[in-house]
Amino acid sequence: MNLTLYVWRQKGTAEQGRLEQYEARDISHEMSFLEMLDVVNDGLIREGKDPIAFDHDCREGICGMCSQVINGIPHGPQERTTVCQLHMRHFKDGDSIYIEPWRAKAFPVVKDLIVDRSSLDRIIEAGGYTSAHTGGVPDANAILIPKPDADTAMDAAECIGCGACVAACPNGSAMLFTSAKVTHLAMLPQGRVEAARRVCLMTEAMQREGFGNCSNHYECQAACPKGIRVQFIAKLNREFIKARAR
Ligand code: SF4
Ligand code: FES
């Protein structure tokens, strides 16, 4: 396939960015999206030009590093698929593809397609850790947890902290991300010990970092590659109100 790319290029946080046009030639439909960018970068390096900077690590859909808006959609057109797991068979010869970084006040652009998502790390850090001793595996199994609660906790734990929910939200809200982290621990007895303190501190951190509030657009849920549901935001709100009342 031959494709035309329009890629956001920006030298640094304080610099002005712009879309630049590149040709991606002889792209196999078996390549991943990031491998296609590797091919384009190889060509740029051979020509002595600055390669396109983009984040990636695992390339297996588990680390949450690959943060690109493809044709206006965070992580691109495939549902529940990270950029690294998106394959070129979903595009066709002659396509034009627009590639931009996450856009949110709390995610300043570092370079090109790389944004600083350390604000999400600081929300997690604000939550602290659990003080309950969970012991070895047999001890953990000895704590009886209702199956629906365990399932909900595991569903919430699927969040990979990619930030697509923030990029998709018109308010740049991190409530889907924070709600997944809060719910993951609040559903389990080990996490209940500090649950009230955790939800207050994480919510304060979220506001301090400049994320907006949820106004029920549900764009976050649609963009999330891990299927985190907005019901978790309702859980976050309930946990927060309970904690404040206490
Ligand atoms: S909730 Fe979904 S979109 Fe948001 S950070 Fe977690 S995995 Fe990414
Ligand atoms: S590179 Fe790890 S999730 Fe995409």
Short mmCIF file of C-alpha atoms and ligand atoms in Angstrom, two decimals:
data_model
loop_
_atom_site.label_atom_id
_atom_site.label_comp_id
_atom_site.label_asym_id
_atom_site.label_seq_id
_atom_site.Cartn_x
_atom_site.Cartn_y
_atom_site.Cartn_z
CA MET A 1 0.00 0.00 0.00
CA ASN A 2 1.01 3.60 -0.52
CA LEU A 3 -0.38 6.09 1.97
CA THR A 4 -0.25 9.82 2.59
CA LEU A 5 0.35 10.76 6.22
CA TYR A 6 -0.32 14.12 7.84
CA VAL A 7 1.70 14.03 11.05
CA TRP A 8 1.82 16.57 13.88
CA ARG A 9 5.37 17.87 14.22
CA GLN A 10 6.32 20.02 17.21
CA LYS A 11 9.89 20.58 18.36
CA GLY A 12 9.08 21.21 22.03
CA THR A 13 6.40 22.14 24.57
CA ALA A 14 6.72 25.88 24.01
CA GLU A 15 7.08 25.60 20.21
CA GLN A 16 4.36 26.03 17.64
CA GLY A 17 3.33 22.72 16.02
CA ARG A 18 1.95 21.93 12.56
CA LEU A 19 0.83 19.02 10.39
CA GLU A 20 3.45 17.85 7.88
CA GLN A 21 2.85 15.59 4.91
CA TYR A 22 4.79 12.34 4.41
CA GLU A 23 4.46 9.49 1.92
CA ALA A 24 4.47 5.97 3.33
CA ARG A 25 5.46 3.63 0.47
CA ASP A 26 5.27 -0.18 0.12
CA ILE A 27 3.47 -0.72 3.40
CA SER A 28 2.40 -4.31 4.03
CA HIS A 29 -1.13 -4.90 5.33
CA GLU A 30 0.48 -7.22 7.90
CA MET A 31 2.42 -4.40 9.56
CA SER A 32 1.23 -2.78 12.76
CA PHE A 33 0.59 0.97 12.71
CA LEU A 34 3.79 1.58 14.68
CA GLU A 35 5.80 -0.61 12.27
CA MET A 36 4.46 1.55 9.44
CA LEU A 37 5.78 4.62 11.31
CA ASP A 38 9.10 2.79 11.83
CA VAL A 39 9.37 2.41 8.02
CA VAL A 40 8.61 6.12 7.51
CA ASN A 41 11.19 7.05 10.18
CA ASP A 42 13.80 4.80 8.58
CA GLY A 43 13.34 6.76 5.36
CA LEU A 44 13.57 10.11 7.18
CA ILE A 45 16.78 9.05 8.95
CA ARG A 46 18.32 7.93 5.62
CA GLU A 47 17.52 11.38 4.21
CA GLY A 48 19.21 13.01 7.23
CA LYS A 49 15.87 14.35 8.54
CA ASP A 50 14.50 14.35 12.08
CA PRO A 51 12.40 11.16 12.62
CA ILE A 52 8.85 11.44 13.99
CA ALA A 53 8.96 11.11 17.79
CA PHE A 54 6.28 8.79 19.19
CA ASP A 55 5.84 6.87 22.43
CA HIS A 56 5.75 3.08 22.59
CA ASP A 57 7.03 0.31 24.82
CA CYS A 58 5.35 -3.12 25.00
CA ARG A 59 3.66 -3.03 21.58
CA GLU A 60 1.31 -5.63 23.05
CA GLY A 61 -1.52 -3.40 24.29
CA ILE A 62 -0.56 -3.57 27.96
CA CYS A 63 1.71 -0.64 28.87
CA GLY A 64 -0.46 2.27 27.68
CA MET A 65 2.44 4.20 26.12
CA CYS A 66 1.29 4.48 22.50
CA SER A 67 -0.70 7.68 22.53
CA GLN A 68 -1.79 8.83 19.09
CA VAL A 69 -4.97 10.32 17.73
CA ILE A 70 -5.52 8.68 14.32
CA ASN A 71 -8.01 10.35 11.99
CA GLY A 72 -9.47 12.21 14.96
CA ILE A 73 -9.93 9.13 17.18
CA PRO A 74 -7.65 8.34 20.14
CA HIS A 75 -6.01 4.95 19.34
CA GLY A 76 -7.61 4.99 15.89
CA PRO A 77 -10.65 3.45 14.25
CA GLN A 78 -10.62 -0.08 15.75
CA GLU A 79 -12.74 -0.54 18.87
CA ARG A 80 -10.92 -1.69 22.02
CA THR A 81 -7.55 -1.58 20.25
CA THR A 82 -4.42 0.34 21.21
CA VAL A 83 -2.34 2.02 18.49
CA CYS A 84 0.32 -0.69 18.79
CA GLN A 85 -2.28 -3.40 18.19
CA LEU A 86 -3.83 -1.60 15.23
CA HIS A 87 -2.81 -3.22 11.93
CA MET A 88 -2.49 -1.75 8.48
CA ARG A 89 -5.07 -4.21 7.07
CA HIS A 90 -7.66 -1.76 8.44
CA PHE A 91 -6.46 0.86 5.93
CA LYS A 92 -6.40 0.74 2.15
CA ASP A 93 -4.07 1.79 -0.62
CA GLY A 94 -4.25 5.53 -1.29
CA ASP A 95 -5.65 6.43 2.14
CA SER A 96 -4.76 9.72 3.82
CA ILE A 97 -4.13 9.33 7.56
CA TYR A 98 -3.98 12.18 10.09
CA ILE A 99 -1.81 11.46 13.14
CA GLU A 100 -1.82 13.78 16.15
CA PRO A 101 -0.83 13.62 19.83
CA TRP A 102 -3.28 13.43 22.77
CA ARG A 103 -4.65 16.93 23.22
CA ALA A 104 -5.44 18.02 26.77
CA LYS A 105 -4.26 20.79 29.09
CA ALA A 106 -2.89 18.23 31.54
CA PHE A 107 -0.90 16.45 28.79
CA PRO A 108 1.61 18.99 27.37
CA VAL A 109 3.27 17.94 24.11
CA VAL A 110 6.91 16.99 24.70
CA LYS A 111 7.79 16.44 21.06
CA ASP A 112 5.74 15.54 17.95
CA LEU A 113 3.38 12.74 19.07
CA ILE A 114 4.83 12.39 22.59
CA VAL A 115 2.92 13.98 25.46
CA ASP A 116 3.78 14.19 29.15
CA ARG A 117 1.26 11.97 30.97
CA SER A 118 2.97 12.13 34.37
CA SER A 119 -0.17 13.87 35.69
CA LEU A 120 -1.83 10.40 35.67
CA ASP A 121 1.09 9.01 37.68
CA ARG A 122 0.65 11.79 40.25
CA ILE A 123 -3.05 10.88 40.64
CA ILE A 124 -2.06 7.28 41.40
CA GLU A 125 0.72 8.45 43.72
CA ALA A 126 -1.77 10.63 45.63
CA GLY A 127 -3.87 7.52 46.34
CA GLY A 128 -1.03 5.94 48.32
CA TYR A 129 -0.87 2.21 48.91
CA THR A 130 -2.85 -0.39 50.86
CA SER A 131 -1.64 -1.14 54.37
CA ALA A 132 -3.38 -4.56 54.56
CA HIS A 133 -0.97 -7.50 54.67
CA THR A 134 -2.21 -9.82 51.94
CA GLY A 135 0.31 -12.57 52.71
CA GLY A 136 1.10 -15.39 50.30
CA VAL A 137 -1.25 -16.91 47.76
CA PRO A 138 -3.07 -19.32 50.17
CA ASP A 139 -3.76 -16.43 52.57
CA ALA A 140 -5.20 -14.30 49.78
CA ASN A 141 -7.46 -17.19 48.73
CA ALA A 142 -8.64 -17.51 52.32
CA ILE A 143 -10.29 -14.07 52.11
CA LEU A 144 -13.71 -14.77 50.65
CA ILE A 145 -14.75 -12.21 48.03
CA PRO A 146 -18.10 -12.43 46.22
CA LYS A 147 -17.56 -13.38 42.57
CA PRO A 148 -19.34 -10.28 41.15
CA ASP A 149 -17.11 -8.02 43.30
CA ALA A 150 -13.95 -9.83 42.21
CA ASP A 151 -15.06 -9.58 38.56
CA THR A 152 -15.75 -5.83 38.88
CA ALA A 153 -12.36 -5.26 40.53
CA MET A 154 -10.63 -7.18 37.72
CA ASP A 155 -12.57 -5.28 35.05
CA ALA A 156 -11.44 -1.98 36.61
CA ALA A 157 -7.86 -3.25 36.91
CA GLU A 158 -7.74 -3.58 33.11
CA CYS A 159 -7.07 0.17 32.81
CA ILE A 160 -3.56 0.59 31.33
CA GLY A 161 -3.32 4.32 32.10
CA CYS A 162 -3.02 5.30 28.44
CA GLY A 163 -4.97 8.56 28.73
CA ALA A 164 -7.18 8.02 25.65
CA CYS A 165 -10.22 8.78 27.82
CA VAL A 166 -8.78 12.22 28.57
CA ALA A 167 -7.93 12.84 24.91
CA ALA A 168 -11.46 11.88 23.84
CA CYS A 169 -13.27 13.98 26.45
CA PRO A 170 -14.35 17.50 25.44
CA ASN A 171 -13.55 18.57 29.02
CA GLY A 172 -10.18 16.75 29.17
CA SER A 173 -11.53 14.82 32.16
CA ALA A 174 -9.57 12.00 33.79
CA MET A 175 -12.60 10.66 35.63
CA LEU A 176 -12.73 7.34 33.75
CA PHE A 177 -9.09 6.66 34.55
CA THR A 178 -9.41 7.72 38.21
CA SER A 179 -12.67 5.81 38.64
CA ALA A 180 -11.02 2.62 37.36
CA LYS A 181 -8.19 2.98 39.86
CA VAL A 182 -10.54 3.83 42.75
CA THR A 183 -13.00 1.02 41.91
CA HIS A 184 -10.28 -1.57 41.45
CA LEU A 185 -9.26 -1.23 45.11
CA ALA A 186 -12.59 -0.17 46.65
CA MET A 187 -14.27 -3.44 45.57
CA LEU A 188 -11.84 -5.59 47.56
CA PRO A 189 -11.63 -5.92 51.38
CA GLN A 190 -7.88 -5.20 51.31
CA GLY A 191 -8.53 -1.91 49.53
CA ARG A 192 -11.46 -0.83 51.74
CA VAL A 193 -9.15 0.08 54.65
CA GLU A 194 -7.93 3.31 53.03
CA ALA A 195 -10.79 3.68 50.52
CA ALA A 196 -12.22 6.95 51.91
CA ARG A 197 -8.83 8.62 52.18
CA ARG A 198 -7.77 7.35 48.75
CA VAL A 199 -10.81 8.64 46.83
CA CYS A 200 -10.51 12.13 48.39
CA LEU A 201 -6.76 12.41 47.68
CA MET A 202 -7.03 11.09 44.12
CA THR A 203 -9.95 13.40 43.32
CA GLU A 204 -8.04 16.40 44.70
CA ALA A 205 -4.97 15.41 42.63
CA MET A 206 -7.15 15.11 39.53
CA GLN A 207 -8.42 18.66 40.00
CA ARG A 208 -4.96 20.01 40.87
CA GLU A 209 -3.51 18.58 37.62
CA GLY A 210 -5.97 20.57 35.49
CA PHE A 211 -8.29 17.80 34.31
CA GLY A 212 -11.90 18.79 33.68
CA ASN A 213 -15.06 17.27 35.11
CA CYS A 214 -17.27 14.63 33.55
CA SER A 215 -20.35 15.99 31.78
CA ASN A 216 -21.68 12.63 30.53
CA HIS A 217 -20.55 12.70 26.90
CA TYR A 218 -19.35 9.05 27.21
CA GLU A 219 -16.59 9.71 24.66
CA CYS A 220 -14.11 8.25 27.17
CA GLN A 221 -15.88 4.88 27.19
CA ALA A 222 -15.99 4.82 23.37
CA ALA A 223 -12.24 5.54 23.11
CA CYS A 224 -11.03 3.25 25.91
CA PRO A 225 -9.05 0.32 24.49
CA LYS A 226 -9.75 -1.76 27.58
CA GLY A 227 -13.52 -1.39 27.78
CA ILE A 228 -13.58 0.60 31.04
CA ARG A 229 -17.22 1.62 31.50
CA VAL A 230 -18.71 4.91 32.68
CA GLN A 231 -20.47 2.98 35.46
CA PHE A 232 -17.12 3.19 37.25
CA ILE A 233 -17.47 7.01 37.27
CA ALA A 234 -20.78 6.55 39.14
CA LYS A 235 -18.89 4.34 41.61
CA LEU A 236 -16.20 7.03 41.97
CA ASN A 237 -18.89 9.64 42.72
CA ARG A 238 -20.56 7.37 45.31
CA GLU A 239 -17.24 6.61 47.00
CA PHE A 240 -16.39 10.33 47.06
CA ILE A 241 -19.75 11.42 48.51
CA LYS A 242 -19.61 8.67 51.17
CA ALA A 243 -16.06 9.63 52.12
CA ARG A 244 -16.89 13.37 52.38
CA ALA A 245 -19.99 12.66 54.46
CA ARG A 246 -17.87 10.61 56.84
S1 SF4 B 1 -9.75 4.24 31.40
FE1 SF4 B 1 -9.28 3.31 29.38
S2 SF4 B 1 -8.72 5.07 28.10
FE2 SF4 B 1 -8.61 5.76 30.22
S3 SF4 B 1 -6.48 5.47 30.85
FE3 SF4 B 1 -7.58 3.60 31.44
S4 SF4 B 1 -7.34 2.22 29.68
FE4 SF4 B 1 -6.78 4.25 28.93
S1 FES B 2 3.02 0.23 23.22
FE1 FES B 2 2.27 -0.66 25.09
S2 FES B 2 0.10 -0.44 24.92
FE2 FES B 2 0.83 0.24 22.98
#
